């Protein structure tokens, strides 16, 4: 479960990471009063569980309480990547001297955690990572050892961060391990002109398996899934998780889907989701899965990776063909069938000859093709 930014900042503060003063409001009137308490000039930030707020107009500076009220009124109710803004956070502005990026994320491939840090933080960190990967440092962290003070200094030095950022790295690790998180991120972590190190923004993703220990966050009476596509999938009984990529993934079996995510990433693609349709890949389930993924505006191509077992590949192919009759396919679909009755399943798809459906014999080949199609879109 992704926390809202103000919730992530609350966790940071509880673990000794300094954050600017801020208040969360749900109306223009309360925004005006909060701005007065915060000194008048404030940053107004839409609270949604997704990225891209700045480019969507969800982060703005307000010069005074009246401007804060007007900005809050404009933001409340707006749609940001499918998320409706219901609250905004007003934060005290700071004079920034330098911006950095720090995070810990679970690296499923190695069974460990990865510290990611850069001396170049801010909105364009993804572009920095893509165009100048040497500017982003990745340091494996042994879960048994954790991030000691020495390890924190090592990460900071490797990334070119100031020495005073090392304690933040230690405390951020405490957030990860003590709060059942799979991802903790500060972007940007800043040094102010008066020498303070502050977390200006934060992202925390909690492990769904540990939510029984994290009940204090609740759901604010709203969507417990945090993403409208996840809510739609849950209503249809689909096992779906939204990710930040362009290649939609459908597979039968959690292990196969996880492997597919890794192979797509290894081919240079970015998975857009995890979707396990289970063993019963019926036409209805396939149609629901395709409809869901194709409705994601971030998806540029779709990879269906199925290993026929109890449900044979020809039955899966029949399901895909029937789904093609009910779902308007507008993006290329790469299908890899293997296992029970795979040749017959491939023949069924060949006979259908849909112009946007491509077949691949291997998982690596399917992943490469899906990644190329997404990149070319």
XYZ file of C-alpha atoms in Angstrom:
377
model
C 0.000 0.000 0.000
C 1.333 3.414 -0.983
C 1.098 6.115 1.667
C 0.185 9.684 0.890
C 3.069 12.136 1.003
C 1.941 13.658 4.293
C 1.822 10.170 5.835
C 5.338 9.417 4.598
C 6.557 12.700 6.069
C 4.917 11.789 9.359
C 6.895 8.548 9.415
C 10.088 10.396 8.592
C 9.551 12.828 11.453
C 8.834 9.969 13.875
C 12.222 8.483 12.993
C 14.178 11.702 13.357
C 14.294 12.859 9.728
C 13.649 16.606 9.601
C 10.766 17.858 7.436
C 9.396 21.388 6.958
C 6.240 22.353 8.851
C 3.081 21.426 6.986
C -0.686 20.975 7.354
C -3.196 18.893 5.381
C -6.552 20.467 4.463
C -9.620 19.586 2.413
C -11.113 22.993 1.605
C -10.093 26.460 0.455
C -11.160 28.022 3.756
C -9.018 25.683 5.860
C -6.151 26.209 3.408
C -6.265 29.945 4.014
C -6.176 29.518 7.779
C -3.372 26.956 7.568
C -1.318 29.261 5.366
C -1.587 32.006 7.993
C -0.296 29.617 10.667
C 2.600 28.594 8.406
C 3.710 32.178 7.799
C 1.685 33.172 4.727
C 3.826 31.979 1.808
C 3.408 28.216 1.288
C 3.850 25.354 -1.172
C 0.500 23.745 -2.035
C 0.801 20.036 -2.930
C -1.999 17.740 -4.092
C -2.168 14.545 -2.042
C -2.537 11.560 -4.381
C -0.929 8.125 -4.414
C 0.841 8.581 -7.747
C 3.783 10.400 -9.269
C 3.832 13.179 -11.824
C 2.036 15.743 -9.655
C 4.363 18.594 -10.535
C 3.935 18.240 -14.293
C 0.165 17.863 -13.827
C -0.143 21.130 -11.900
C -0.424 19.481 -8.504
C 2.458 21.380 -6.871
C 2.340 25.186 -6.784
C 3.720 28.070 -4.748
C 1.230 30.436 -3.091
C 2.496 33.882 -2.118
C -0.018 34.541 0.669
C -3.051 32.970 2.434
C -5.502 34.272 -0.191
C -3.429 32.725 -2.981
C -3.221 29.493 -0.981
C -7.008 29.357 -0.746
C -7.371 29.960 -4.499
C -4.746 27.328 -5.358
C -6.335 24.772 -3.026
C -9.740 25.427 -4.614
C -8.245 24.795 -8.059
C -6.502 21.586 -7.023
C -9.247 19.948 -4.977
C -11.252 17.681 -7.242
C -8.755 17.703 -10.091
C -7.702 14.426 -11.696
C -4.036 13.406 -11.684
C -3.363 10.188 -13.597
C -6.732 8.770 -12.618
C -6.553 9.912 -8.973
C -8.960 12.523 -7.634
C -7.392 15.126 -5.346
C -9.345 15.135 -2.075
C -6.802 16.823 0.177
C -3.851 19.173 -0.276
C -0.832 19.710 1.910
C 0.443 23.201 2.639
C 4.144 23.227 3.452
C 6.497 25.896 4.690
C 8.876 26.838 1.831
C 12.643 26.628 2.349
C 15.646 28.220 0.638
C 17.407 25.351 -1.128
C 21.150 25.206 -1.719
C 21.329 21.661 -3.156
C 18.969 18.749 -3.931
C 19.690 15.024 -3.541
C 17.896 11.715 -4.026
C 17.936 8.774 -1.583
C 15.879 5.594 -1.382
C 15.824 1.951 -0.318
C 13.952 -0.584 -2.404
C 13.496 -4.345 -2.238
C 15.579 -6.052 -4.937
C 13.631 -9.269 -5.520
C 16.240 -10.674 -7.913
C 18.969 -10.749 -5.253
C 16.766 -11.236 -2.207
C 18.278 -8.119 -0.632
C 17.650 -4.409 -0.473
C 19.204 -1.775 -2.678
C 20.235 1.695 -1.584
C 19.855 4.169 -4.461
C 21.289 7.664 -4.106
C 22.280 10.584 -6.277
C 23.723 14.027 -5.767
C 21.228 15.219 -8.407
C 17.733 14.983 -6.933
C 14.505 16.623 -7.992
C 11.711 16.063 -10.487
C 13.941 14.746 -13.291
C 15.713 11.956 -11.371
C 14.260 9.358 -13.786
C 15.824 11.222 -16.709
C 19.140 11.427 -14.877
C 19.059 7.664 -14.262
C 18.235 6.971 -17.926
C 20.678 9.376 -19.586
C 23.541 9.383 -17.069
C 23.372 6.166 -15.042
C 26.802 6.880 -13.547
C 25.195 9.801 -11.655
C 23.030 7.348 -9.675
C 24.712 5.085 -7.117
C 23.305 1.656 -6.277
C 24.628 -0.113 -3.190
C 23.349 -3.577 -2.105
C 22.280 -3.836 1.541
C 22.364 -7.146 3.375
C 19.085 -7.318 5.382
C 20.870 -9.154 8.200
C 23.498 -6.421 8.501
C 21.285 -3.444 7.742
C 22.527 0.119 7.378
C 25.030 0.839 10.112
C 26.585 4.260 10.555
C 29.602 3.070 8.550
C 27.349 1.739 5.774
C 25.422 5.017 5.673
C 28.688 6.970 5.317
C 29.778 4.567 2.558
C 26.536 5.125 0.609
C 26.718 8.902 1.040
C 30.340 9.056 -0.069
C 29.735 6.819 -3.100
C 26.842 9.007 -4.224
C 28.591 12.309 -3.624
C 26.200 13.345 -0.850
C 27.372 15.647 1.940
C 28.540 13.914 5.097
C 25.615 15.355 7.059
C 23.235 13.301 4.869
C 24.556 10.008 6.283
C 22.359 10.104 9.433
C 19.307 10.474 7.181
C 20.314 7.267 5.377
C 20.506 5.439 8.716
C 17.119 6.752 9.834
C 15.508 6.038 6.471
C 16.586 2.414 6.887
C 14.788 2.401 10.236
C 11.624 3.590 8.478
C 11.960 0.713 5.999
C 12.533 -2.046 8.538
C 10.398 -0.877 11.448
C 7.382 0.164 9.401
C 7.112 -2.941 7.139
C 8.010 -1.000 4.004
C 9.150 -2.298 0.620
C 10.166 1.156 -0.629
C 11.157 4.392 1.079
C 12.196 7.385 -0.998
C 13.106 11.007 -0.371
C 13.142 13.197 -3.477
C 14.361 15.733 -2.960
C 16.442 15.572 0.156
C 17.803 19.103 0.389
C 20.485 21.137 2.071
C 19.175 24.600 2.838
C 21.205 27.786 2.633
C 21.459 27.749 6.424
C 22.903 24.191 6.395
C 19.883 22.099 7.398
C 19.181 18.700 5.792
C 15.429 18.340 5.142
C 13.162 15.807 3.424
C 10.922 17.888 1.155
C 8.991 15.001 -0.364
C 8.614 11.343 0.440
C 7.219 8.092 -0.846
C 6.623 4.987 1.265
C 5.167 1.693 0.056
C 4.111 -0.714 2.795
C 4.115 -4.486 2.426
C 0.480 -5.554 1.971
C 1.237 -8.724 3.944
C 1.984 -6.593 7.009
C -1.014 -4.259 6.861
C -2.482 -5.907 9.954
C 0.402 -4.245 11.821
C -0.084 -0.919 10.048
C -3.780 -0.374 10.669
C -3.205 3.178 11.920
C -3.011 4.361 8.313
C -6.473 3.014 7.477
C -7.931 4.074 4.136
C -9.388 7.477 5.050
C -12.770 6.066 4.003
C -11.539 5.862 0.425
C -10.218 3.315 -2.032
C -8.106 0.815 -0.044
C -6.164 -0.112 -3.162
C -4.755 3.373 -3.729
C -5.118 3.139 -7.508
C -8.364 3.148 -9.543
C -7.131 0.325 -11.787
C -6.339 -1.797 -8.729
C -9.835 -1.115 -7.390
C -11.368 -2.135 -10.733
C -9.261 -5.301 -10.791
C -10.310 -6.210 -7.257
C -13.964 -5.814 -8.218
C -13.394 -8.309 -11.046
C -11.484 -10.744 -8.846
C -8.169 -10.151 -10.608
C -4.799 -10.226 -8.840
C -3.393 -6.931 -10.148
C -0.802 -4.409 -8.989
C -0.101 -1.165 -10.858
C 3.564 -0.427 -11.617
C 5.332 2.521 -13.251
C 6.082 1.207 -16.737
C 4.834 0.824 -20.311
C 4.688 -2.957 -20.893
C 1.457 -4.533 -19.654
C 1.945 -8.046 -18.243
C -0.545 -10.937 -18.096
C 0.475 -14.392 -16.865
C -0.971 -17.452 -15.193
C 0.688 -18.004 -11.843
C 2.413 -15.543 -9.544
C 5.846 -17.103 -10.039
C 5.586 -16.932 -13.817
C 4.378 -13.327 -13.696
C 7.258 -12.314 -11.401
C 9.741 -13.992 -13.746
C 8.154 -12.181 -16.679
C 8.564 -8.830 -14.921
C 12.259 -9.549 -14.401
C 12.832 -10.665 -17.997
C 11.043 -7.606 -19.417
C 13.166 -5.354 -17.197
C 16.274 -7.217 -18.326
C 15.348 -6.469 -21.942
C 15.170 -2.757 -21.240
C 11.386 -2.602 -20.813
C 9.502 -1.265 -17.825
C 6.595 -3.430 -16.595
C 3.346 -1.498 -16.210
C 1.678 -3.993 -13.888
C 1.553 -7.386 -12.233
C -1.517 -9.358 -13.378
C -1.943 -13.018 -12.477
C -5.036 -14.566 -14.079
C -4.430 -17.871 -12.280
C -4.985 -21.332 -13.664
C -8.431 -20.755 -15.121
C -7.662 -18.490 -18.050
C -11.227 -18.396 -19.363
C -12.376 -16.065 -22.118
C -14.089 -13.866 -19.512
C -10.978 -13.665 -17.322
C -8.775 -12.928 -20.323
C -11.193 -10.257 -21.572
C -11.295 -8.637 -18.149
C -7.511 -8.705 -17.925
C -6.964 -7.258 -21.384
C -9.619 -4.605 -20.880
C -8.032 -3.541 -17.605
C -4.506 -3.298 -18.964
C -5.514 -1.584 -22.207
C -7.375 1.067 -20.217
C -4.093 2.098 -18.577
C -2.870 5.162 -20.535
C 0.736 4.339 -19.595
C 0.667 0.968 -21.388
C 2.271 0.936 -24.860
C 2.359 -2.854 -25.442
C 1.013 -5.981 -23.734
C 2.790 -9.276 -23.071
C 0.685 -12.400 -22.407
C 2.922 -15.166 -21.051
C 1.104 -18.436 -20.355
C 2.379 -21.894 -19.462
C -0.320 -24.464 -20.117
C -0.912 -26.917 -17.332
C -4.315 -27.829 -15.958
C -5.678 -25.205 -18.331
C -4.246 -26.148 -21.743
C -2.800 -23.571 -24.134
C -5.536 -24.141 -26.731
C -8.132 -23.178 -24.113
C -6.088 -20.060 -23.333
C -5.864 -19.235 -27.043
C -9.625 -19.677 -27.377
C -9.996 -17.259 -24.477
C -7.732 -14.708 -26.179
C -9.635 -15.018 -29.479
C -12.969 -14.566 -27.733
C -11.559 -11.656 -25.753
C -10.484 -10.003 -29.008
C -14.138 -9.974 -30.044
C -15.218 -8.084 -26.915
C -12.193 -5.871 -26.195
C -11.040 -3.150 -28.586
C -7.312 -3.801 -28.915
C -5.450 -0.609 -29.793
C -1.952 -1.581 -28.657
C 0.307 -4.439 -29.818
C -0.179 -7.735 -27.992
C 2.689 -10.238 -27.767
C 1.657 -13.795 -26.833
C 3.933 -16.589 -25.696
C 2.295 -19.985 -25.169
C 4.194 -22.983 -23.810
C 3.308 -26.274 -22.169
C 0.174 -28.401 -22.591
C -1.267 -28.134 -26.149
C 0.946 -25.149 -27.014
C 1.174 -25.938 -30.785
C -2.598 -26.120 -31.030
C -2.936 -22.841 -29.146
C -0.495 -21.097 -31.474
C -2.414 -22.436 -34.484
C -5.642 -20.951 -33.121
C -4.019 -17.520 -32.843
C -2.467 -17.848 -36.296
C -5.887 -18.623 -37.743
C -7.380 -15.543 -36.068
C -4.603 -13.432 -37.644
C -5.312 -10.277 -35.649
C -3.016 -7.493 -36.992
C -1.925 -6.373 -33.515
C -1.297 -9.852 -32.089
C 2.277 -11.135 -32.336
C 3.491 -14.554 -31.225
C 6.868 -15.501 -29.764
C 8.275 -18.961 -29.056
C 10.250 -18.098 -25.917
C 9.798 -15.860 -22.909
C 13.005 -13.950 -23.704
C 11.884 -13.406 -27.297
C 8.430 -12.282 -26.201
C 9.881 -9.874 -23.644
C 12.306 -8.356 -26.159
C 9.545 -7.862 -28.708
C 7.135 -6.320 -26.185
C 9.869 -3.969 -24.937
C 10.731 -2.896 -28.510
C 7.085 -2.312 -29.398
C 6.590 -0.202 -26.275
C 9.707 1.804 -27.050
C 8.567 2.420 -30.630
C 5.058 3.531 -29.643
